[in-house]
CSV table of C-alpha atoms and ligand atoms in Angstrom, one decimal:
chain,number,residue,atom,x,y,z
A,297,MET,CA,97.8,90.7,84.4
A,298,LYS,CA,94.9,93.1,84.6
A,299,LEU,CA,93.3,92.8,88.0
A,300,LEU,CA,89.9,94.1,89.1
A,301,VAL,CA,90.3,94.6,92.9
A,302,THR,CA,87.2,95.5,94.9
A,303,GLY,CA,87.6,97.2,98.3
A,304,GLY,CA,91.0,98.6,97.3
A,305,ALA,CA,90.6,101.7,99.4
A,306,GLY,CA,90.3,99.5,102.6
A,307,PHE,CA,93.0,98.0,104.7
A,308,ILE,CA,93.8,94.7,102.9
A,309,GLY,CA,92.7,95.7,99.4
A,310,SER,CA,95.1,98.6,99.4
A,311,ALA,CA,98.0,96.4,100.5
A,312,VAL,CA,97.1,94.1,97.6
A,313,ILE,CA,97.0,97.0,95.1
A,314,ARG,CA,100.3,98.5,96.3
A,315,LEU,CA,102.0,95.1,95.9
A,316,ALA,CA,100.3,94.3,92.5
A,317,VAL,CA,101.3,97.6,91.0
A,318,SER,CA,104.9,97.2,92.3
A,319,LYS,CA,105.0,93.9,90.4
A,320,GLY,CA,103.8,95.5,87.2
A,321,HIS,CA,100.2,94.4,87.2
A,322,GLU,CA,97.5,96.7,86.0
A,323,VAL,CA,94.8,97.3,88.6
A,324,VAL,CA,91.3,98.7,88.6
A,325,ASN,CA,90.2,99.6,92.1
A,326,VAL,CA,86.5,99.3,92.6
A,327,ASP,CA,85.4,100.9,95.9
A,328,ALA,CA,82.3,102.7,97.2
A,329,LEU,CA,84.4,104.6,99.7
A,330,THR,CA,82.4,103.8,102.8
A,331,TYR,CA,83.3,105.0,106.3
A,332,ALA,CA,86.1,102.4,106.4
A,333,ALA,CA,87.8,103.6,103.2
A,334,SER,CA,90.7,106.0,102.6
A,335,LEU,CA,92.2,106.8,99.2
A,336,GLU,CA,95.3,107.8,101.1
A,337,ASN,CA,95.9,104.0,101.4
A,338,VAL,CA,96.7,103.9,97.7
A,339,ALA,CA,98.2,107.4,97.3
A,340,SER,CA,101.6,105.8,96.7
A,341,VAL,CA,100.4,104.2,93.4
A,342,SER,CA,97.6,106.6,92.4
A,343,LYS,CA,99.7,108.4,89.8
A,344,SER,CA,100.9,105.2,88.2
A,345,PRO,CA,99.7,104.5,84.7
A,346,LEU,CA,99.0,101.0,85.9
A,347,TYR,CA,96.3,102.2,88.3
A,348,ARG,CA,92.7,103.2,87.8
A,349,PHE,CA,89.9,104.0,90.3
A,350,GLU,CA,86.2,103.4,89.9
A,351,LYS,CA,83.9,104.7,92.7
A,352,VAL,CA,81.3,102.0,92.4
A,353,ASP,CA,79.1,100.3,94.9
A,354,ILE,CA,79.0,96.5,94.5
A,355,ARG,CA,75.3,96.6,95.3
A,356,ASP,CA,74.8,98.4,91.9
A,357,ARG,CA,74.8,95.6,89.3
A,358,ALA,CA,74.5,97.9,86.3
A,359,ALA,CA,77.6,99.8,87.4
A,360,LEU,CA,79.5,96.6,87.8
A,361,ASP,CA,78.6,95.5,84.2
A,362,ARG,CA,79.9,98.8,83.0
A,363,VAL,CA,83.2,98.4,84.9
A,364,PHE,CA,83.8,94.9,83.5
A,365,ASP,CA,83.0,96.0,80.0
A,366,ALA,CA,85.2,99.1,80.2
A,367,HIS,CA,88.3,97.5,81.8
A,368,GLN,CA,88.3,93.9,80.5
A,369,PRO,CA,90.1,92.3,83.5
A,370,ASP,CA,92.0,89.0,83.5
A,371,ALA,CA,91.1,88.3,87.1
A,372,VAL,CA,88.9,89.6,90.0
A,373,MET,CA,90.1,89.9,93.6
A,374,HIS,CA,87.0,90.5,95.6
A,375,LEU,CA,87.7,92.1,99.0
A,376,ALA,CA,84.9,94.8,99.3
A,377,ALA,CA,82.9,94.0,102.4
A,378,GLU,CA,81.6,95.4,105.6
A,379,SER,CA,84.3,94.0,107.9
A,380,HIS,CA,83.8,95.0,111.5
A,381,VAL,CA,82.1,92.3,113.8
A,382,ASP,CA,81.0,94.9,116.4
A,383,ARG,CA,79.2,97.0,113.7
A,384,SER,CA,77.5,93.8,112.4
A,385,ILE,CA,76.0,93.2,115.9
A,386,ASP,CA,74.4,96.7,115.9
A,387,GLY,CA,73.4,96.8,112.2
A,388,PRO,CA,73.5,93.5,110.4
A,389,ALA,CA,71.5,94.7,107.3
A,390,ASP,CA,74.5,96.4,105.7
A,391,PHE,CA,76.5,93.2,106.1
A,392,VAL,CA,73.8,91.1,104.3
A,393,GLU,CA,73.4,93.7,101.5
A,394,THR,CA,77.1,94.2,100.8
A,395,ASN,CA,78.7,90.9,101.7
A,396,VAL,CA,75.9,88.6,100.4
A,397,ASN,CA,74.0,90.6,97.8
A,398,GLY,CA,77.1,92.5,96.7
A,399,THR,CA,79.0,89.2,96.2
A,400,PHE,CA,76.1,87.8,94.3
A,401,ASN,CA,76.3,90.8,92.0
A,402,MET,CA,80.0,90.4,91.5
A,403,LEU,CA,79.6,86.8,90.6
A,404,GLU,CA,76.8,87.5,88.1
A,405,ALA,CA,78.7,90.4,86.5
A,406,ALA,CA,81.8,88.3,86.3
A,407,ARG,CA,79.9,85.4,84.8
A,408,LYS,CA,78.2,87.5,82.2
A,409,TYR,CA,81.6,89.1,81.2
A,410,TRP,CA,83.4,85.7,81.2
A,411,ASP,CA,80.6,84.1,79.0
A,412,ALA,CA,80.6,87.0,76.6
A,413,LYS,CA,84.4,86.6,76.1
A,414,GLY,CA,84.0,82.9,75.3
A,415,ARG,CA,84.8,81.6,78.8
A,416,PRO,CA,88.6,82.2,78.8
A,417,GLU,CA,90.3,79.4,80.7
A,418,GLY,CA,92.8,81.7,82.5
A,419,PHE,CA,90.1,83.9,84.0
A,420,ARG,CA,90.0,83.9,87.8
A,421,PHE,CA,87.5,85.1,90.5
A,422,LEU,CA,89.2,85.1,93.9
A,423,HIS,CA,86.9,85.7,96.8
A,424,ILE,CA,88.7,86.9,100.0
A,425,SER,CA,87.1,85.5,103.1
A,426,THR,CA,87.8,84.9,106.7
A,427,ASP,CA,88.6,82.1,109.1
A,428,GLU,CA,85.6,83.3,111.2
A,429,VAL,CA,83.3,81.3,108.9
A,430,PHE,CA,84.5,78.2,110.8
A,431,GLY,CA,83.3,79.3,114.2
A,432,SER,CA,85.2,78.8,117.4
A,433,LEU,CA,87.9,76.3,118.4
A,434,PRO,CA,88.5,74.6,121.7
A,435,ALA,CA,91.8,75.4,123.6
A,436,ASP,CA,93.7,72.3,122.4
A,437,PRO,CA,96.6,73.6,120.3
A,438,GLU,CA,96.6,70.5,118.1
A,439,ILE,CA,93.1,71.5,116.7
A,440,LYS,CA,93.2,74.1,113.9
A,441,PHE,CA,90.9,75.2,111.0
A,442,THR,CA,91.7,73.3,107.8
A,443,GLU,CA,90.0,73.7,104.4
A,444,GLU,CA,87.7,70.8,105.4
A,445,THR,CA,86.5,72.3,108.7
A,446,ARG,CA,82.7,72.5,108.8
A,447,TYR,CA,81.3,76.0,108.5
A,448,ASP,CA,79.8,77.3,111.8
A,449,PRO,CA,79.6,81.1,111.7
A,450,ARG,CA,78.4,82.8,114.9
A,451,SER,CA,78.3,86.6,114.2
A,452,PRO,CA,76.2,88.4,111.6
A,453,TYR,CA,79.6,89.3,110.0
A,454,SER,CA,80.9,85.8,109.8
A,455,ALA,CA,77.5,84.5,108.7
A,456,SER,CA,77.4,87.0,105.8
A,457,LYS,CA,80.9,85.9,104.8
A,458,ALA,CA,80.0,82.2,105.0
A,459,ALA,CA,76.9,82.9,102.8
A,460,SER,CA,79.1,84.6,100.2
A,461,ASP,CA,81.6,81.7,100.3
A,462,HIS,CA,78.7,79.3,99.5
A,463,LEU,CA,77.6,81.4,96.6
A,464,VAL,CA,81.1,81.6,95.2
A,465,ARG,CA,81.4,77.7,95.4
A,466,ALA,CA,78.0,77.3,93.8
A,467,TRP,CA,79.0,79.5,90.8
A,468,ASN,CA,81.9,77.2,90.3
A,469,GLU,CA,79.9,73.9,90.5
A,470,THR,CA,76.9,75.2,88.6
A,471,TYR,CA,78.3,77.5,86.0
A,472,GLY,CA,82.0,76.5,85.9
A,473,LEU,CA,83.2,80.0,86.8
A,474,PRO,CA,86.9,79.5,87.7
A,475,VAL,CA,86.7,80.7,91.4
A,476,LEU,CA,89.1,80.5,94.3
A,477,ILE,CA,88.5,81.2,98.0
A,478,THR,CA,90.9,82.2,100.7
A,479,ASN,CA,90.0,82.1,104.4
A,480,CYS,CA,92.5,84.2,106.4
A,481,SER,CA,93.1,84.9,110.1
A,482,ASN,CA,93.3,88.4,111.7
A,483,ASN,CA,95.4,90.8,109.8
A,484,TYR,CA,97.4,93.8,111.2
A,485,GLY,CA,99.8,96.4,109.9
A,486,PRO,CA,99.9,99.9,108.4
A,487,PHE,CA,96.6,101.6,107.2
A,488,HIS,CA,94.5,99.5,109.6
A,489,PHE,CA,91.3,101.4,110.3
A,490,PRO,CA,91.3,102.8,113.9
A,491,GLU,CA,88.3,100.7,115.0
A,492,LYS,CA,90.1,97.4,115.1
A,493,LEU,CA,91.9,96.1,118.2
A,494,ILE,CA,95.5,96.8,117.3
A,495,PRO,CA,95.2,100.4,116.1
A,496,VAL,CA,92.6,101.1,118.9
A,497,VAL,CA,95.1,100.0,121.5
A,498,ILE,CA,98.0,102.0,120.0
A,499,LEU,CA,96.0,105.2,119.6
A,500,LYS,CA,94.2,105.1,122.9
A,501,ALA,CA,97.6,104.3,124.6
A,502,LEU,CA,99.1,107.4,123.0
A,503,ALA,CA,96.1,109.5,124.0
A,504,GLY,CA,96.4,108.4,127.7
A,505,GLU,CA,93.0,106.7,127.5
A,506,LYS,CA,91.9,103.3,128.9
A,507,LEU,CA,92.8,100.3,126.8
A,508,PRO,CA,89.6,98.3,126.6
A,509,ILE,CA,89.9,94.5,126.7
A,510,TYR,CA,86.7,92.5,126.0
A,511,GLY,CA,85.8,90.0,128.8
A,512,ASP,CA,88.9,88.5,130.5
A,513,GLY,CA,91.2,88.9,127.5
A,514,SER,CA,91.6,85.1,127.0
A,515,ASN,CA,90.2,85.0,123.5
A,516,VAL,CA,92.9,83.7,121.1
A,517,ARG,CA,93.5,85.0,117.6
A,518,ASP,CA,96.1,84.1,115.0
A,519,TRP,CA,97.7,87.3,113.7
A,520,LEU,CA,99.1,87.8,110.1
A,521,TYR,CA,101.0,90.9,108.8
A,522,VAL,CA,98.9,92.4,106.1
A,523,GLU,CA,101.7,92.4,103.5
A,524,ASP,CA,102.2,88.7,103.9
A,525,HIS,CA,98.4,88.3,103.3
A,526,ALA,CA,98.7,90.4,100.1
A,527,ARG,CA,101.5,88.2,98.9
A,528,ALA,CA,99.4,85.1,99.5
A,529,LEU,CA,96.5,86.6,97.6
A,530,LEU,CA,98.5,87.4,94.5
A,531,LEU,CA,100.0,83.9,94.6
A,532,VAL,CA,96.6,82.3,94.8
A,533,VAL,CA,95.2,84.3,91.9
A,534,GLU,CA,98.3,83.5,89.8
A,535,ALA,CA,98.8,79.9,90.7
A,536,GLY,CA,95.9,78.5,92.7
A,537,LYS,CA,93.8,75.7,91.4
A,538,PRO,CA,90.3,76.9,90.4
A,539,GLY,CA,87.5,75.5,92.6
A,540,ARG,CA,89.9,75.2,95.6
A,541,SER,CA,90.1,77.1,98.8
A,542,TYR,CA,93.2,78.0,100.8
A,543,ASN,CA,93.6,78.8,104.4
A,544,VAL,CA,96.0,81.7,105.2
A,545,GLY,CA,97.4,82.2,108.7
A,546,GLY,CA,100.3,83.7,110.6
A,547,ASN,CA,101.1,80.8,112.9
A,548,SER,CA,101.1,83.4,115.6
A,549,GLU,CA,98.4,82.6,118.2
A,550,ARG,CA,98.1,85.0,121.1
A,551,THR,CA,95.4,85.8,123.7
A,552,ASN,CA,94.1,89.3,123.3
A,553,LEU,CA,95.6,90.2,126.7
A,554,GLU,CA,99.1,88.9,125.6
A,555,LEU,CA,98.8,90.9,122.4
A,556,VAL,CA,97.9,94.1,124.2
A,557,ARG,CA,100.7,93.6,126.7
A,558,THR,CA,103.2,93.2,123.9
A,559,LEU,CA,101.9,96.4,122.2
A,560,CYS,CA,102.3,98.2,125.5
A,561,ALA,CA,105.9,97.0,125.9
A,562,VAL,CA,106.8,98.1,122.3
A,563,LEU,CA,105.2,101.5,123.0
A,564,ASP,CA,107.1,101.8,126.3
A,565,GLU,CA,110.3,101.4,124.3
A,566,LEU,CA,109.4,103.6,121.3
A,567,ARG,CA,107.5,106.4,123.0
A,568,PRO,CA,108.2,106.2,126.8
A,569,ALA,CA,105.6,107.8,129.0
A,570,ALA,CA,105.6,108.6,132.8
A,571,ALA,CA,104.0,105.2,133.6
A,572,PRO,CA,104.0,101.8,131.7
A,573,TYR,CA,101.2,101.8,129.1
A,574,ALA,CA,100.0,98.5,130.5
A,575,ASP,CA,98.7,100.5,133.5
A,576,GLN,CA,96.0,101.8,131.1
A,577,ILE,CA,94.5,98.3,130.5
A,578,THR,CA,90.9,97.9,131.6
A,579,PHE,CA,88.5,95.0,131.2
A,580,VAL,CA,85.1,95.7,129.7
A,581,THR,CA,81.9,93.8,129.0
A,582,ASP,CA,82.5,91.0,126.5
A,583,ARG,CA,81.3,91.0,122.9
A,584,PRO,CA,78.1,88.8,122.7
A,585,GLY,CA,78.9,85.4,121.2
A,586,HIS,CA,82.7,86.2,121.3
A,587,ASP,CA,84.4,83.2,119.6
A,588,ALA,CA,87.0,81.7,122.0
A,589,ARG,CA,89.8,80.8,119.6
A,590,TYR,CA,90.8,80.9,116.0
A,591,ALA,CA,93.8,79.0,114.6
A,592,ILE,CA,94.8,78.3,111.1
A,593,ASP,CA,96.4,75.2,109.5
A,594,ALA,CA,98.0,76.8,106.5
A,595,SER,CA,99.8,73.7,105.2
A,596,ARG,CA,97.8,73.6,101.9
A,597,ILE,CA,99.0,77.0,100.7
A,598,ARG,CA,102.5,76.2,101.9
A,599,ASP,CA,102.7,72.7,100.3
A,600,GLU,CA,100.9,73.6,97.0
A,601,LEU,CA,102.0,77.2,96.4
A,602,GLY,CA,105.1,77.6,98.6
A,603,TRP,CA,103.7,80.5,100.7
A,604,GLU,CA,104.7,81.1,104.2
A,605,PRO,CA,104.5,84.1,106.5
A,606,SER,CA,107.7,86.1,106.4
A,607,VAL,CA,107.2,88.7,109.2
A,608,THR,CA,107.2,87.5,112.8
A,609,LEU,CA,104.5,88.9,115.1
A,610,GLU,CA,107.1,90.7,117.2
A,611,ASP,CA,108.7,92.4,114.2
A,612,GLY,CA,105.3,93.2,112.6
A,613,LEU,CA,104.0,94.8,115.8
A,614,ARG,CA,107.1,96.9,116.2
A,615,GLN,CA,106.8,98.1,112.5
A,616,THR,CA,103.1,98.7,113.0
A,617,VAL,CA,103.6,100.8,116.2
A,618,GLN,CA,106.3,102.8,114.5
A,619,TRP,CA,104.1,103.4,111.4
A,620,TYR,CA,101.3,104.8,113.6
A,621,LEU,CA,103.8,107.0,115.4
A,622,ASP,CA,105.0,108.3,112.0
A,623,ASN,CA,101.6,108.7,110.3
A,624,GLU,CA,99.4,110.8,112.5
A,625,ASP,CA,98.3,112.7,109.4
A,626,TRP,CA,96.7,109.5,108.2
A,627,TRP,CA,94.9,108.4,111.3
A,628,ARG,CA,93.9,111.6,113.0
A,629,PRO,CA,91.1,112.6,110.6
A,630,LEU,CA,89.7,109.0,110.7
A,631,LEU,CA,89.0,109.4,114.5
A,632,GLY,CA,86.2,111.8,113.5
A,633,ARG,CA,84.3,109.2,111.5
A,634,LYS,CA,81.0,107.8,112.7
A,635,GLY,CA,81.3,105.3,115.5
A,636,VAL,CA,85.1,105.4,115.7
A,637,GLY,CA,86.3,105.5,119.3
A,638,GLN,CA,83.0,104.4,120.7
A,639,ARG,CA,82.0,101.0,122.1
A,640,LEU,CA,79.9,99.2,119.5
A,641,GLY,CA,78.1,95.9,119.5
A,642,ALA,CA,78.1,95.5,123.3
A,643,LYS,CA,74.4,94.7,123.7
A,644,GLY,CA,73.8,91.9,121.2
B,150,LIG,P1,88.0,97.2,105.3
B,150,LIG,O1,86.8,97.5,106.1
B,150,LIG,O2,89.3,97.9,105.7
B,150,LIG,O3,87.8,97.7,103.8
B,150,LIG,C1,86.7,97.3,103.1
B,150,LIG,C2,86.6,98.2,101.8
B,150,LIG,O4,85.4,97.8,101.1
B,150,LIG,C3,86.5,99.7,102.1
B,150,LIG,O5,87.4,100.4,101.3
B,150,LIG,C4,85.0,100.0,101.7
B,150,LIG,O6,84.8,101.3,101.2
B,150,LIG,C5,84.7,98.9,100.6
B,150,LIG,N1,83.3,98.6,100.5
B,150,LIG,C6,82.5,98.3,101.6
B,150,LIG,N2,81.2,98.1,101.1
B,150,LIG,C7,81.3,98.3,99.7
B,150,LIG,C8,80.3,98.3,98.7
B,150,LIG,N3,79.0,98.0,99.0
B,150,LIG,N4,80.7,98.5,97.4
B,150,LIG,C9,82.1,98.8,97.2
B,150,LIG,N5,83.0,98.9,98.1
B,150,LIG,C10,82.6,98.6,99.4
B,150,LIG,O7,88.2,95.7,105.3
B,150,LIG,P2,89.6,94.8,105.3
B,150,LIG,O8,89.9,94.5,106.7
B,150,LIG,O9,90.5,95.3,104.3
B,150,LIG,O10,89.0,93.4,104.7
B,150,LIG,C11,89.0,93.2,103.3
B,150,LIG,C12,88.4,91.8,103.0
B,150,LIG,O11,89.2,90.8,103.7
B,150,LIG,C13,87.0,91.6,103.6
B,150,LIG,O12,86.2,90.9,102.6
B,150,LIG,C14,87.1,90.8,104.8
B,150,LIG,O13,86.0,90.0,105.1
B,150,LIG,C15,88.3,90.0,104.5
B,150,LIG,N6,89.2,89.6,105.7
B,150,LIG,C16,89.6,90.5,106.6
B,150,LIG,C17,90.4,90.2,107.6
B,150,LIG,C18,91.0,91.2,108.6
B,150,LIG,O14,91.7,90.8,109.6
B,150,LIG,N7,90.8,92.5,108.4
B,150,LIG,C19,90.8,88.8,107.8
B,150,LIG,C20,90.3,87.9,106.8
B,150,LIG,C21,89.5,88.3,105.8
């Protein structure tokens, strides 16, 4: 299959590309290379004859038309987005422009291409979205997000992703474009940009700095190893039913404080310091509108497509910490990028 992957120089998109190329798929990586991107993420496949890169911004419709025309993909996996909630609080405009208008451009470019080819039945447009579109859950462990949960986004980031999900569904209902949507929980793993909780904690711990926990650390997230997510996305594009959405989750709910304590314990073991790393934990002003709990019911993708997470949170965190210990050459230069290491989105 020839896949057009947007956002392939980012965290999840690059995991998708590494997996797709290893399975023999041809891939065109379409990425504008924003502050969050690194072509190092795909260095392991960049010499492959199966891989192509197009430095293109999804806000540029004419450039997208050219890319579709030049590469003639069988399917689109659309991951390009502004992805950091804290940045969306300080500067929501980029989120609307890329996540909403950019997705609109992708849909229109894909529709034009698909129409011109005679509407091939096998064509797929997979939109990669988040569980954050569903809002916040109460503490009751029986209650989880299903594909039928009402949309209730709370942050500029999740509102922009919800808007793009609605556009994608409308392009299926109105124009018949064979779309799919996945809504996934929090990812973690190698190549995670050092502004997100897990890499921030690992790198600040190693630097002997305070480990900032928003509020009282009781917010619950469901964590999924990024390579399990990549596997789910390839499965959905290959075997998912057009018009359908699939929730993807790790079945690994933890409070932020539990997660950070676990990371500290792994670091104590792998890189012992004079004092336990947990001594560096500090509580800071909460994120405005911080959703209390996310939890995913992933039974649809399990029952219909046979997907389940394969990496436990404990194993995945250990592998991730070891990866950051082994890959300073990757993360050190990223610490100099704009806003990295600073508290963003605190004011609301
Ligand atoms: P990321 O920030 O690591 O990567 C985003 C990539 O998109 C970057 O390479 C960036 O250069 C590119 N990009 C941004 N704006 C662009 C534009 N205008 N044109 C072209 N390229 C552009 O993000 P990620 O964490 O890999 O997330 C990928 C997708 O998965 C996003 O759509 C996100 O909403 C979704 N998602 C993420 C998570 C998570 O835990 N990280 C969970 C569920 C869903």
